[in-house]
Amino acid sequence: METTDKKDIRALNRNELREFFLAQGQDAFRGNQVYEWLWKRSAHNFDEMTNISKETRTMLAAHFVINHIEVDQMQRSADGTIKNAVRLHDGLVVESVLIPTEKRTTACVSSQVGCSLDCKFCATARLKRMRNLHPGEIYDQVVAIDRQSRLYYNRPLSNIVFMGMGEPLMNYNNVLTAIEKICAPEGLGMSPRRITVSTSGVPKMIRKMADEMVKFKLAVSLHSAVEKTRTSIMPFNASFGLQELRDALLYWYQKTGSRITYEYVVWEGINDKPEDAAALVAFCRFAPSKVNLIEYNPIDGGEAFRQASDQAIGMYVETLEKSGITVTVRRSRGKDIDAACGQLANKS
Ligand code: SF4
């Protein structure tokens, strides 16, 4: 663990780096070179910057640190999923997951250490929110998974989902800065259309994203379109309820024209009745959307939350399809290593 008061050099943007070099009496162009080492080439150490003189590297090390992550532990599932326990510079740990399918490799990344929300079915909710991740810490998770994808699957990472630990919209600025760097040519050069930010539904921030005309995709963990039920499983719903969420999503669609994906788990005795499916259809109708029905992975023996029967899932699929709403049933990945949705909680 690093203990230093020096500033993380990756908190500086390109212009600030150029200005730093100017203030040191050096060519501003050095700032571009260092910026490229930090982001495009993911340097962890100033000594890696071989086109920078030794003297300048020493000067940089006297002013700054590079706070990078370390993959502390990597677990591979029988289905090919890889879960990483990622150690941050201050010793805290988050998790990220590589999910390979026939055509894609997806990185599921964390945005906070723990979570400030309290979804009853989620393992991460049991860890109190300790801090937000910095843009570089989010970026580094993507870099680490891209390397694993190349190493184990002979192909680069194709997609990113913000579905790991934390609520990304509660760390809005850092998540957006990380995405900017991931998409920039001097970063990883990924298309924003391959990135999905998944939120439990924070209306104010959804509106803000819409105003900023972001290009990535939006997914909402809905899990119930019945107010009382949603509040019982996602208590923050009491503060900003379904109507407010719906208004914000409509605003998103009107501004961006981008279809909304709803993530939805069907639990036995909670939301497995025809009236629950009917409420979901009614909620989906106001804007083009699709529904992912996700398999649930019980936490702590699953006394309170149990995956609904195949019959109930079938009822949902039929109800949605009849109403012309696209629905996909997603089998969970990485269950044997607790890497599936809702299971990330630093157990490793
Ligand atoms: S489901 Fe997401 S928003 Fe809810 S507690 Fe878990 S990490 Fe936080």
mmCIF file of C-alpha atoms and ligand atoms in Angstrom, residues 115 117-119 121-122 124-125 164 166-167 200, ligand 1:
data_model
loop_
_atom_site.group_PDB
_atom_site.id
_atom_site.type_symbol
_atom_site.label_atom_id
_atom_site.label_comp_id
_atom_site.label_asym_id
_atom_site.label_seq_id
_atom_site.Cartn_x
_atom_site.Cartn_y
_atom_site.Cartn_z
ATOM 1 C CA CYS A 115 -22.482 0.876 -2.463
ATOM 2 C CA LEU A 117 -27.775 2.016 -1.954
ATOM 3 C CA ASP A 118 -29.400 -0.850 -0.170
ATOM 4 C CA CYS A 119 -30.977 -3.276 -2.594
ATOM 5 C CA PHE A 121 -31.033 -8.876 -2.967
ATOM 6 C CA CYS A 122 -27.501 -7.601 -3.568
ATOM 7 C CA THR A 124 -22.540 -5.466 -2.539
ATOM 8 C CA ALA A 125 -25.222 -3.604 -0.559
ATOM 9 C CA GLY A 164 -20.055 -4.396 -10.933
ATOM 10 C CA GLY A 166 -21.519 0.376 -6.832
ATOM 11 C CA GLU A 167 -24.104 2.647 -8.418
ATOM 12 C CA SER A 200 -30.721 1.251 -10.309
HETATM 13 S S1 SF4 B 1 -27.804 -3.673 -6.948
HETATM 14 FE FE1 SF4 B 1 -26.346 -2.064 -7.580
HETATM 15 S S2 SF4 B 1 -27.250 -0.180 -6.721
HETATM 16 FE FE2 SF4 B 1 -28.260 -1.887 -5.637
HETATM 17 S S3 SF4 B 1 -26.977 -2.156 -3.805
HETATM 18 FE FE3 SF4 B 1 -26.188 -3.573 -5.370
HETATM 19 S S4 SF4 B 1 -24.494 -2.433 -6.333
HETATM 20 FE FE4 SF4 B 1 -25.762 -0.928 -5.216
#
